[in-house]
Short mmCIF file of C-alpha atoms in Angstrom, two decimals:
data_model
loop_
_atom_site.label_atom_id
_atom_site.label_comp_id
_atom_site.label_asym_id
_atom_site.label_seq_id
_atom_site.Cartn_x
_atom_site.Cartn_y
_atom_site.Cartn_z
CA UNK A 9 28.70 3.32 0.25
CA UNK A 10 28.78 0.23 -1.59
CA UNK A 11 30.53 0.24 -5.49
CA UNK A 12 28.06 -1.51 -8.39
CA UNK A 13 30.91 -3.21 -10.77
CA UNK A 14 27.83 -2.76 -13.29
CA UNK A 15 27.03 -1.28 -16.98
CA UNK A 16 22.84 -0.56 -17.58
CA UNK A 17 21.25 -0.86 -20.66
CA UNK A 18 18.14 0.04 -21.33
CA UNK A 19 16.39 -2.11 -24.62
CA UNK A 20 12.86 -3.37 -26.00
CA UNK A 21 13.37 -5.21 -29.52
CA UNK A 22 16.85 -3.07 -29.21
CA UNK A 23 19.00 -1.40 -27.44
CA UNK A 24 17.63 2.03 -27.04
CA UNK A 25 20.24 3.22 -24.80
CA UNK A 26 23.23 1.82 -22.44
CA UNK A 27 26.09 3.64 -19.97
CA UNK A 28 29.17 1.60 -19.54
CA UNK A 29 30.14 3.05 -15.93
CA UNK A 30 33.61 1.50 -15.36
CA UNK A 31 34.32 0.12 -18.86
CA UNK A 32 35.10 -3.49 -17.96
CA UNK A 33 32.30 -4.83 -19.39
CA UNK A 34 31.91 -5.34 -23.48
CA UNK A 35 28.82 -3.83 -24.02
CA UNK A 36 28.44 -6.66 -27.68
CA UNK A 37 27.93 -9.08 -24.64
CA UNK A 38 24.47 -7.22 -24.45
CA UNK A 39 23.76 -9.10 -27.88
CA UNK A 40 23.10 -12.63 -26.17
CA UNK A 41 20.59 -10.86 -23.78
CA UNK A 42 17.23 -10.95 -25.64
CA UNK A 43 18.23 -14.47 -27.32
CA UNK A 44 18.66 -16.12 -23.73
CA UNK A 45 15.92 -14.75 -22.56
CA UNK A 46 13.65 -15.68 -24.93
CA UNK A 47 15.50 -19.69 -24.60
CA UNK A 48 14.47 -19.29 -20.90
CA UNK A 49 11.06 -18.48 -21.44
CA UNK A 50 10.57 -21.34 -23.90
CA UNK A 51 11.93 -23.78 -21.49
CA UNK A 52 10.03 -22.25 -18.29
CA UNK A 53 13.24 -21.41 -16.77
CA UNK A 54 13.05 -17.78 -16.85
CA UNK A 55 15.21 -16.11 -13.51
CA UNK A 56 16.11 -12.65 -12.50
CA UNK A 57 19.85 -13.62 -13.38
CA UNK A 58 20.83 -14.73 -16.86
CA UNK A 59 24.28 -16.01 -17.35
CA UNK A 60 26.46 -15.69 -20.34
CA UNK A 61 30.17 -16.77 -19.76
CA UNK A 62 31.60 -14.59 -17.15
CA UNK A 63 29.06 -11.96 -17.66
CA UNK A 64 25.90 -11.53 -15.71
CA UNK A 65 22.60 -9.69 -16.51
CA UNK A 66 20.15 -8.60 -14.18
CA UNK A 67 17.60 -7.49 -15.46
CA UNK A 68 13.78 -6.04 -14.90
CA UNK A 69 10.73 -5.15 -17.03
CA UNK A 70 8.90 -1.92 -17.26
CA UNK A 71 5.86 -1.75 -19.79
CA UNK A 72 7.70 -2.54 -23.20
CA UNK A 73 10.84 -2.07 -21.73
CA UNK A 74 13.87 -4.09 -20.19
CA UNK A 75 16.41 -2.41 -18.12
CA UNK A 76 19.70 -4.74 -17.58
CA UNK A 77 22.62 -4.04 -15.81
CA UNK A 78 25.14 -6.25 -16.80
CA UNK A 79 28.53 -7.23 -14.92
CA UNK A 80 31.09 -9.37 -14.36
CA UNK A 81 32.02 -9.56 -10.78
CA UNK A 82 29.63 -10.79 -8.02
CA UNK A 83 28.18 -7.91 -7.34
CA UNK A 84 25.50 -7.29 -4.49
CA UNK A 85 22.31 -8.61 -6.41
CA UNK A 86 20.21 -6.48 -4.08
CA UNK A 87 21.38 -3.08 -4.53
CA UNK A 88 21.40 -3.56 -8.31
CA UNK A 89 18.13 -4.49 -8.16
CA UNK A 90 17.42 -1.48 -6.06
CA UNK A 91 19.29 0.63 -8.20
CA UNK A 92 17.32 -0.47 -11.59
CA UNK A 93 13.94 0.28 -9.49
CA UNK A 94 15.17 3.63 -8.65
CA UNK A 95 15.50 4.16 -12.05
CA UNK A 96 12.36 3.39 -12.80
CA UNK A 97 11.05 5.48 -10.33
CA UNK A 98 12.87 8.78 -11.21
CA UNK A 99 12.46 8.10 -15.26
CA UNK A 100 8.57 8.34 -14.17
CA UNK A 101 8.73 11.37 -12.53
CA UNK A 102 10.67 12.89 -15.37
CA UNK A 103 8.44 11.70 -18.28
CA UNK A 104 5.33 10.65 -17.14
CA UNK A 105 4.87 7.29 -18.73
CA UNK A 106 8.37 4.94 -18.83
CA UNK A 107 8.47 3.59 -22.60
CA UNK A 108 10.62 3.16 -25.76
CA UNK A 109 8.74 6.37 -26.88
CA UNK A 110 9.84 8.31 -23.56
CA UNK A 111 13.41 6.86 -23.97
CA UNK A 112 13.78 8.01 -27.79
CA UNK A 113 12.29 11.91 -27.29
CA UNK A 114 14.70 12.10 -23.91
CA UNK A 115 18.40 10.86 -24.62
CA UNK A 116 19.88 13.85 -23.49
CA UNK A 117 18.73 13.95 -20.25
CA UNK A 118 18.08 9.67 -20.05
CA UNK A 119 22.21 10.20 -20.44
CA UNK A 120 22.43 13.27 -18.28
CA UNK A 121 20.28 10.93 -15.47
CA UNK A 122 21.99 8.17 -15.43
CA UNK A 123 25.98 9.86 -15.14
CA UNK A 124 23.81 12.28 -12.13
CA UNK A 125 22.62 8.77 -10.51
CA UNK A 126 25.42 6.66 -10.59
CA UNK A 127 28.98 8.06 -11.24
CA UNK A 128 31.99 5.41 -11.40
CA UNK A 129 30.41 2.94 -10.22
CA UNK A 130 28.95 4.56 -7.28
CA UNK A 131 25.38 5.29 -6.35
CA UNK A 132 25.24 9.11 -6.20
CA UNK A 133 21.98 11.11 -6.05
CA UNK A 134 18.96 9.08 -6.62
CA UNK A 135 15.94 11.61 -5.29
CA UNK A 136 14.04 12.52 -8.29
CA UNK A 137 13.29 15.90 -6.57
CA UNK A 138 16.80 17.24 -5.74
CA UNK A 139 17.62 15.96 -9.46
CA UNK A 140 14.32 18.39 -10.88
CA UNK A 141 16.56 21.19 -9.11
CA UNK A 142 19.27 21.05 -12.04
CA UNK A 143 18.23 18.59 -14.62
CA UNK A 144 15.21 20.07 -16.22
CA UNK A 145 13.74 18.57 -19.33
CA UNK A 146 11.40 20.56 -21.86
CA UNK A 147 10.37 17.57 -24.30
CA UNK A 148 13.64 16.08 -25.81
CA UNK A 149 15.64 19.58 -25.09
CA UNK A 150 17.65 19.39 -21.49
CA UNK A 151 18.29 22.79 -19.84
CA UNK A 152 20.35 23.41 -17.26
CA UNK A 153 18.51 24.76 -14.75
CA UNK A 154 21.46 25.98 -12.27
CA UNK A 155 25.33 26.52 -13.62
CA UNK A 156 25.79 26.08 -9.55
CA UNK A 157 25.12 22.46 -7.97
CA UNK A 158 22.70 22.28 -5.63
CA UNK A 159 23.92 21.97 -2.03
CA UNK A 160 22.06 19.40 -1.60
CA UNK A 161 23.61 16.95 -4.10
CA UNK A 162 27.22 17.55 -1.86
CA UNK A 163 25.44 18.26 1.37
CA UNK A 164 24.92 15.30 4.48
CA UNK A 165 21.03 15.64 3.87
CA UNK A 166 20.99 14.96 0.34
CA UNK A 167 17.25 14.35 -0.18
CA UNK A 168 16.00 18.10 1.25
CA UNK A 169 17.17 21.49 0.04
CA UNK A 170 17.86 24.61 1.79
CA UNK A 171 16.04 27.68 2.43
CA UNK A 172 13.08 26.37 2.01
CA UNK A 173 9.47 28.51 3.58
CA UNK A 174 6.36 28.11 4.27
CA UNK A 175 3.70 30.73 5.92
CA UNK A 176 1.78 27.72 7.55
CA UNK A 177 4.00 25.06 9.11
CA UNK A 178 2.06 21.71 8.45
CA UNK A 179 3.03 17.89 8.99
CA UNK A 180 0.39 15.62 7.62
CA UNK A 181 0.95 11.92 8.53
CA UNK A 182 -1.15 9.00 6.86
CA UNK A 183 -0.84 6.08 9.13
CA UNK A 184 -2.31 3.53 5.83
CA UNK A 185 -2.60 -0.05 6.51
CA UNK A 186 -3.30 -3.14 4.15
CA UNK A 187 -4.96 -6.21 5.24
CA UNK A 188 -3.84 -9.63 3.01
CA UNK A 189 -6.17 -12.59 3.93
CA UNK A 190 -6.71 -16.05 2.55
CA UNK A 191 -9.95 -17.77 3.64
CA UNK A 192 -10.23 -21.37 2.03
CA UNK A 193 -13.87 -22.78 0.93
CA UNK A 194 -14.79 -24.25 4.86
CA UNK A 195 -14.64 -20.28 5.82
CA UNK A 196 -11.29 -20.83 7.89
CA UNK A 197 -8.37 -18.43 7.45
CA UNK A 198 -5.14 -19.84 5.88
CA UNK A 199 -3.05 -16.83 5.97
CA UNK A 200 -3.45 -13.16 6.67
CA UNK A 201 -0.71 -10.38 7.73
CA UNK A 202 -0.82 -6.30 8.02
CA UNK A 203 1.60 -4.04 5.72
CA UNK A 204 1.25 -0.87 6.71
CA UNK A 205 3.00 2.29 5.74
CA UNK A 206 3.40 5.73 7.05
CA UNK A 207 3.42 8.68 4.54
CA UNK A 208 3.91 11.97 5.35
CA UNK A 209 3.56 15.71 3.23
CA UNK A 210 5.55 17.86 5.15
CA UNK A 211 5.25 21.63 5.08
CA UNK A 212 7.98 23.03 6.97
CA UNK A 213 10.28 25.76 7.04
CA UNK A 214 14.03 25.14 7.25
CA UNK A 215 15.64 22.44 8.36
CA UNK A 216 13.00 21.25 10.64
CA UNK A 217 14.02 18.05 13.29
CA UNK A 218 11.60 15.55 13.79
CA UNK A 219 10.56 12.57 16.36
CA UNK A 220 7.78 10.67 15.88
CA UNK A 221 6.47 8.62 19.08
CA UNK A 222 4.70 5.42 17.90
CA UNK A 223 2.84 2.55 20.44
CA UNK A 224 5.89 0.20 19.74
CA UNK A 225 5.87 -2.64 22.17
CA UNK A 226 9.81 -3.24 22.14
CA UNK A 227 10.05 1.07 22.64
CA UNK A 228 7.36 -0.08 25.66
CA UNK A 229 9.53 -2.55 27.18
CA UNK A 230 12.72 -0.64 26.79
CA UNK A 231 11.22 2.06 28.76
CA UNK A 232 9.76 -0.04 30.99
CA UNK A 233 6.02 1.25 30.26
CA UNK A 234 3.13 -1.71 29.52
CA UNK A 235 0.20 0.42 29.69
CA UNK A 236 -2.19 0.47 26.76
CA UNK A 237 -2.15 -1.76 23.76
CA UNK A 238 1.21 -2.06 21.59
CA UNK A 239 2.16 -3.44 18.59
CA UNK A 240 4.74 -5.47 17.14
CA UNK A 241 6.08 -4.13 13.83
CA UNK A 242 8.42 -6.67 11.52
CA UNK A 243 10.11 -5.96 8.56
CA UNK A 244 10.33 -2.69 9.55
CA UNK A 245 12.30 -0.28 6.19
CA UNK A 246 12.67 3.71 6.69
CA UNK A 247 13.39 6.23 4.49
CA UNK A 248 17.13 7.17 4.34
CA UNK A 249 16.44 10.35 6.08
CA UNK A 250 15.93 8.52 9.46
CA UNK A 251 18.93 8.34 11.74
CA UNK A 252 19.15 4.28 11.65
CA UNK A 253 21.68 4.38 14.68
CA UNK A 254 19.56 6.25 16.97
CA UNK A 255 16.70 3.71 16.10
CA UNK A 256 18.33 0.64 16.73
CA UNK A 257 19.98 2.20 20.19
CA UNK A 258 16.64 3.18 21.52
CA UNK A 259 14.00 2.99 19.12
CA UNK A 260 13.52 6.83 18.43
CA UNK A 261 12.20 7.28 14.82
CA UNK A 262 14.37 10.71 14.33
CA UNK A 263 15.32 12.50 11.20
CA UNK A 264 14.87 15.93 9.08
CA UNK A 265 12.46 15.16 6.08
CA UNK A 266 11.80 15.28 2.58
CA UNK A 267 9.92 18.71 1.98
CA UNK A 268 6.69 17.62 0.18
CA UNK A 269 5.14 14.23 -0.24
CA UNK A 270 7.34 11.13 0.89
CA UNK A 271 7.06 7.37 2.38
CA UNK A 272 8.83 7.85 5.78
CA UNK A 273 8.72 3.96 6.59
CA UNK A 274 7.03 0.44 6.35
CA UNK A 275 6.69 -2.38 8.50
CA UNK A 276 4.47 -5.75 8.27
CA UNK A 277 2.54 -6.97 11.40
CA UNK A 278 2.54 -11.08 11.07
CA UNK A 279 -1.05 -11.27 13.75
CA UNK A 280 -4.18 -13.64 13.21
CA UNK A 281 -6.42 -10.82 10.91
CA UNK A 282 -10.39 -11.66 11.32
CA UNK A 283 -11.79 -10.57 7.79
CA UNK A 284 -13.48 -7.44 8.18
CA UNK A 285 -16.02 -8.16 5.03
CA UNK A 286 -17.10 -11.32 5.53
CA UNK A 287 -18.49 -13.36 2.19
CA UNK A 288 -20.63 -16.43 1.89
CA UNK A 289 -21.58 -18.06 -1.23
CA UNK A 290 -23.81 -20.06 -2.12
CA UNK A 291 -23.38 -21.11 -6.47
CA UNK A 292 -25.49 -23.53 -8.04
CA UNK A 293 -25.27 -24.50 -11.49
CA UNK A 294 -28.22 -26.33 -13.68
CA UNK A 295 -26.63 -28.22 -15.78
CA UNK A 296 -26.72 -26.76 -19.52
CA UNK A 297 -29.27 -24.25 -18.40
CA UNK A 298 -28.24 -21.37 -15.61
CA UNK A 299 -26.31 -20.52 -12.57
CA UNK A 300 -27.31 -18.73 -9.69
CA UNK A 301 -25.50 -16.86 -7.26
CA UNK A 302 -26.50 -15.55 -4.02
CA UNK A 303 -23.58 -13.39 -1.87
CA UNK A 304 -23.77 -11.98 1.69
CA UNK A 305 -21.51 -9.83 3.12
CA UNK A 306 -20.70 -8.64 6.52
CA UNK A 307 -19.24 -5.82 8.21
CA UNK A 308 -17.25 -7.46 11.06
CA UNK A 309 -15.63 -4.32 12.03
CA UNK A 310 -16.94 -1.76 14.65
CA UNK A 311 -20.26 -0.67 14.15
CA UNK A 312 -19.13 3.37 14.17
CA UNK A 313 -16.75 2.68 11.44
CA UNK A 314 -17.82 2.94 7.90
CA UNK A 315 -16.15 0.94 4.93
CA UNK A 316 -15.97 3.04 2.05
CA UNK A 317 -16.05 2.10 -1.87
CA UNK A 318 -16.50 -1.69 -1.35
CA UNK A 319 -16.18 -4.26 -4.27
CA UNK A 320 -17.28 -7.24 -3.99
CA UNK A 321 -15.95 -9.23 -7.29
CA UNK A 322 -17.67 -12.58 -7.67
CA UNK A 323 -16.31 -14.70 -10.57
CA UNK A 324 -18.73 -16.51 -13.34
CA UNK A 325 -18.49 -18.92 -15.88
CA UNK A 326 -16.81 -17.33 -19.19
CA UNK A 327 -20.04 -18.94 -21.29
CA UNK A 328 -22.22 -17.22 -19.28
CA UNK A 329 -25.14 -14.58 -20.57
CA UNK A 330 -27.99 -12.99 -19.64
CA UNK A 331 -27.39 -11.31 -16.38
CA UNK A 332 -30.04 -10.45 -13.68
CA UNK A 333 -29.06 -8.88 -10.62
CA UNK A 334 -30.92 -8.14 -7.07
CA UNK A 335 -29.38 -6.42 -4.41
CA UNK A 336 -30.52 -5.35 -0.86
CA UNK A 337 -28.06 -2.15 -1.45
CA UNK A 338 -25.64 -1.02 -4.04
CA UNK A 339 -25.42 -2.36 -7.72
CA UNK A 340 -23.53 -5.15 -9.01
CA UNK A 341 -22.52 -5.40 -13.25
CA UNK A 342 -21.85 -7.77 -15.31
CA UNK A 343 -17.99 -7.57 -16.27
CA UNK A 344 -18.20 -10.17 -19.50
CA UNK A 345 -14.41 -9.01 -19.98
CA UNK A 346 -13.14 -10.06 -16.84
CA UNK A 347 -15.76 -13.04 -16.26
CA UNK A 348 -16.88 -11.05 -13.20
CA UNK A 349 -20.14 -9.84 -11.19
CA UNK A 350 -18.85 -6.48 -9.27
CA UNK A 351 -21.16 -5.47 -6.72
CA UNK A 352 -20.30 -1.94 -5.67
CA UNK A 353 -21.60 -0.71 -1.88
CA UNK A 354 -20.16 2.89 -1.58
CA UNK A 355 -21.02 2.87 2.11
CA UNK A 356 -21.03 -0.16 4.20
CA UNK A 357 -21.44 0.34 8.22
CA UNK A 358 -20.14 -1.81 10.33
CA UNK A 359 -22.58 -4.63 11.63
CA UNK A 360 -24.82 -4.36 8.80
CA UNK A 361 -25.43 -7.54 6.34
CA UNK A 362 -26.19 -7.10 2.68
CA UNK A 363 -27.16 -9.67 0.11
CA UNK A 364 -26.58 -10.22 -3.66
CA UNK A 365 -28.53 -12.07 -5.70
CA UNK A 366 -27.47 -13.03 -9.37
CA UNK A 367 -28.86 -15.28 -12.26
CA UNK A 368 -26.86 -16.21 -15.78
CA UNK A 369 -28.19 -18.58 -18.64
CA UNK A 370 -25.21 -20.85 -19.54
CA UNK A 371 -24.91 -22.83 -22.90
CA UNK A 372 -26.07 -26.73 -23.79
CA UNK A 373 -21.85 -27.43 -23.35
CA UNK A 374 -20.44 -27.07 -20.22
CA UNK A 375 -16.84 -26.35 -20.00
CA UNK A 376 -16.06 -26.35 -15.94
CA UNK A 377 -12.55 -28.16 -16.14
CA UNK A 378 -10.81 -25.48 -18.07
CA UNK A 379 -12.01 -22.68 -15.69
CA UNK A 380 -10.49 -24.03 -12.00
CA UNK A 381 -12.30 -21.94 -9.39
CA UNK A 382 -11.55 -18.49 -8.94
CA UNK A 383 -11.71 -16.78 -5.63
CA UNK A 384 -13.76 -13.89 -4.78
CA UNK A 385 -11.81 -10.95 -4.15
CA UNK A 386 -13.03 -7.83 -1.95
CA UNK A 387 -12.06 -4.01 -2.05
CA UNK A 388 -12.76 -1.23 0.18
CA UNK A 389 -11.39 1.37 2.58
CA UNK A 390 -11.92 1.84 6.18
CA UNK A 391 -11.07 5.63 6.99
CA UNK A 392 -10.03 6.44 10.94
CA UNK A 393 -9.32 2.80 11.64
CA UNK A 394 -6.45 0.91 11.92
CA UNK A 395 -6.50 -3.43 12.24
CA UNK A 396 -3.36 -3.83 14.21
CA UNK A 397 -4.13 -0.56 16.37
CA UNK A 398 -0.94 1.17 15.96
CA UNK A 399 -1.28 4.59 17.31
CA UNK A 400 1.17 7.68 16.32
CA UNK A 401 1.76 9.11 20.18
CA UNK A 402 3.58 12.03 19.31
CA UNK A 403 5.25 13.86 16.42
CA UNK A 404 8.02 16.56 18.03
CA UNK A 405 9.38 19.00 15.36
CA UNK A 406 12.37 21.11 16.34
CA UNK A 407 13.35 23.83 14.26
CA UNK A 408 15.94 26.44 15.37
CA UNK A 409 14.18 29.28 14.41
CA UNK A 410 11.54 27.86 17.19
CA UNK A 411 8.05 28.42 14.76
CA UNK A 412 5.11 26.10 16.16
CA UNK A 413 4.04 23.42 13.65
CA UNK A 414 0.99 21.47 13.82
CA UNK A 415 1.21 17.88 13.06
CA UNK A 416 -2.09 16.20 11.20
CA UNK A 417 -3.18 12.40 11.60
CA UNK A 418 -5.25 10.49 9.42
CA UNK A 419 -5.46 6.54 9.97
CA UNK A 420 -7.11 4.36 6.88
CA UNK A 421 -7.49 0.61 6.61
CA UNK A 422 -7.80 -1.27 3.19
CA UNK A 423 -7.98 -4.43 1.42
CA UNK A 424 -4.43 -5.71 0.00
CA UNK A 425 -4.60 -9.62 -1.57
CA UNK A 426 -8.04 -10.24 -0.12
CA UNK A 427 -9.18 -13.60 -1.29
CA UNK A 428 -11.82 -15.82 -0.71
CA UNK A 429 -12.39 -19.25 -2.26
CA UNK A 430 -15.62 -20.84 -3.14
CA UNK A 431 -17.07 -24.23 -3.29
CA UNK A 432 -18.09 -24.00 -6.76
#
């Protein structure tokens, strides 16, 4: 377990709130914070580290917020970072909304947090649920919820609590992959990866054991199978309930699990991605007068498959007004906020073509070299589909009291940066 040599404070205008975990940092160095920053900004120098003398602050922002932790040794930048992310996360789950507000009605139990989830120096217990176990909060009033500590805070599976039953056993696993593309204005592909996650909401009894069986091409060649298609995952991070050791020996995704809702891992897939809405534009501007759009999209995916919720968002000239739309399905708006046309299919199959047709007066001045060219942008959702065709083979769950639990799959594909530029 690694030591952070680290004080955080939490400030907006000021310091709302700071924990000085070792004491061998002076917490007046927090004065030059905001002041540096601010220098930074001005100059377009702004970093994650700011230096003052011996004394570092790293720091990140959260709504109105800026949580630093400040030290003077050199200290593992990445688990501090982690660390002030983690406390973002469980300050949400406590309070709903993380700002100044939150932090003023909540001292107690913002102080009571932050000795639970670091002590000395030390990470200690950083799941928001196992903290909801003892550190309860009713407004600004903090009750102690137990006078006896969870096991689970001194216990070897720190993130899942004991005794725990259900009278259906139930693993739900959401296999949920993102596709980022880049298409330039010729219609050729610059960049495009997978991220994908699995996410699980696990309703088991116990202390359940799990193994989940994925179509992992190294797991393939280890074991000397080839058969069937298999994927290369990169990047791959886990939970820290999976047994990392057993993993890298022999690539067996083991471990007991949170109880409820939880991200069991990630992993990016770096492959050649062949949009699955395809867009061509065509924009033509009359000078002082109007522009005209026409869009057509494609489904390029299987034709049984059915893209759900697409958004098409089309960017226009901030001088332009009166909209007129035609569409051979859906409706597109006029977003004069956003300078945007969003043309909304809710269900597009695969195979089919659809077109959008859109006309805007513009004003006598034109005013094209302040604007640059915005891409169009694409949202949707692809249930029962996966791009990269990862496949979960198996999901084993072990529990000693030997009760049969039935594992559910659901596979969805949508849009992550998905970004097409135009001509125009």
């Amino acid at each position: 377990m690694s030591e952070h040599n680290v004080s955080v404070v939490i400030l907006s205008a000021q310091v709302l709130i700071c924990r000085n975990y070792k004491g061998d940092v002076d917490m007046a160095e927090i004065d030059h914070f905001m002041p540096l920053l601010m220098q930074h900004e001005e100059e377009g120098l702004l970093c994650p580290v700011i230096s003052h003398g011996n004394v570092h602050f790293m720091w990140i922002k959260h709504s109105n917020l800026y949580l630093v932790a400040m030290t003077n040794k050199n200290s593992n930048a990445s688990l501090v970072y982690s660390f002030l992310y983690k406390l973002v996360e469980v300050f949400t789950e406590y309070f709903k909304e993380l700002e100044e507000e939150s932090i003023q009605d909540n001292f107690v139990v913002v102080y009571e947090l932050l000795d639970e989830l670091m002590d000395f120096g030390f990470p200690q217990t950083t799941d928001s649920k196992i903290l909801q176990e003892y550190i309860t909060q009713e407004g600004a009033k903090l009750e102690v919820a137990k006078t006896k500590v969870p096991t689970t805070v001194t216990n070897a599976v720190s993130w899942r609590s004991e005794g725990i039953k259900y009278k259906k056993n139930e693993v739900f696993i959401d296999v949920i992959e993102s596709i980022n593309v880049l298409v330039n204005a010729n219609g050729s592909v610059m960049s495009s990866d997978i991220v994908g996650s699995i996410k699980l909401k696990t309703m088991l009894s116990g202390m359940p054991e799990l193994r989940l069986g994925l179509n992992d091409r190294v797991l393939f060649a280890l074991t000397g199978r080839d058969k069937g298609k298999t994927v290369v995952m990169e990047d791959v991070k886990f939970h820290q309930c999976v047994r990392l050791s057993r993993f890298e020996n022999d690539r067996t995704i083991s471990f007991i699990p949170p109880d409820g809702e939880s991200e069991l891992m990630s992993y990016r897939i770096n492959t050649h991605v062949k949009p699955l809405i395809w867009i061509e534009s065509i924009i033509e501007k009359f000078s002082h007068s109007r522009v005209e759009i026409m869009v057509k999209a494609k489904g390029q995916f299987k034709k049984q498959s059915v893209a759900n919720n697409v958004e098409v968002r089309v960017p226009v000239p901030s001088d332009a007004d009166s909209p007129k739309f035609k569409t051979s399905t859906g409706n597109a708006k006029y977003v004069p906020e956003k300078n945007l046309v969003v043309w909304t299919i809710k269900s597009f199959p695969g195979g089919k073509e659809f077109l959008m047709r859109a006309h805007f007066g513009l004003p006598s001045v034109e005013n094209d070299e302040l604007e640059g060219k915005p891409p169009i942008t694409v949202k949707f959702e692809i249930p029962y589909f996966t791009v990269s065709g990862i496949q979960v083979r198996y999901m084993k769950i072990i529990e000693k009291s030997g009760y049969q639990a039935l594992p559910w799959v659901r596979y969805i594909t949508q849009s992550g940066d998905y970004q097409l530029r135009t001509n125009v």
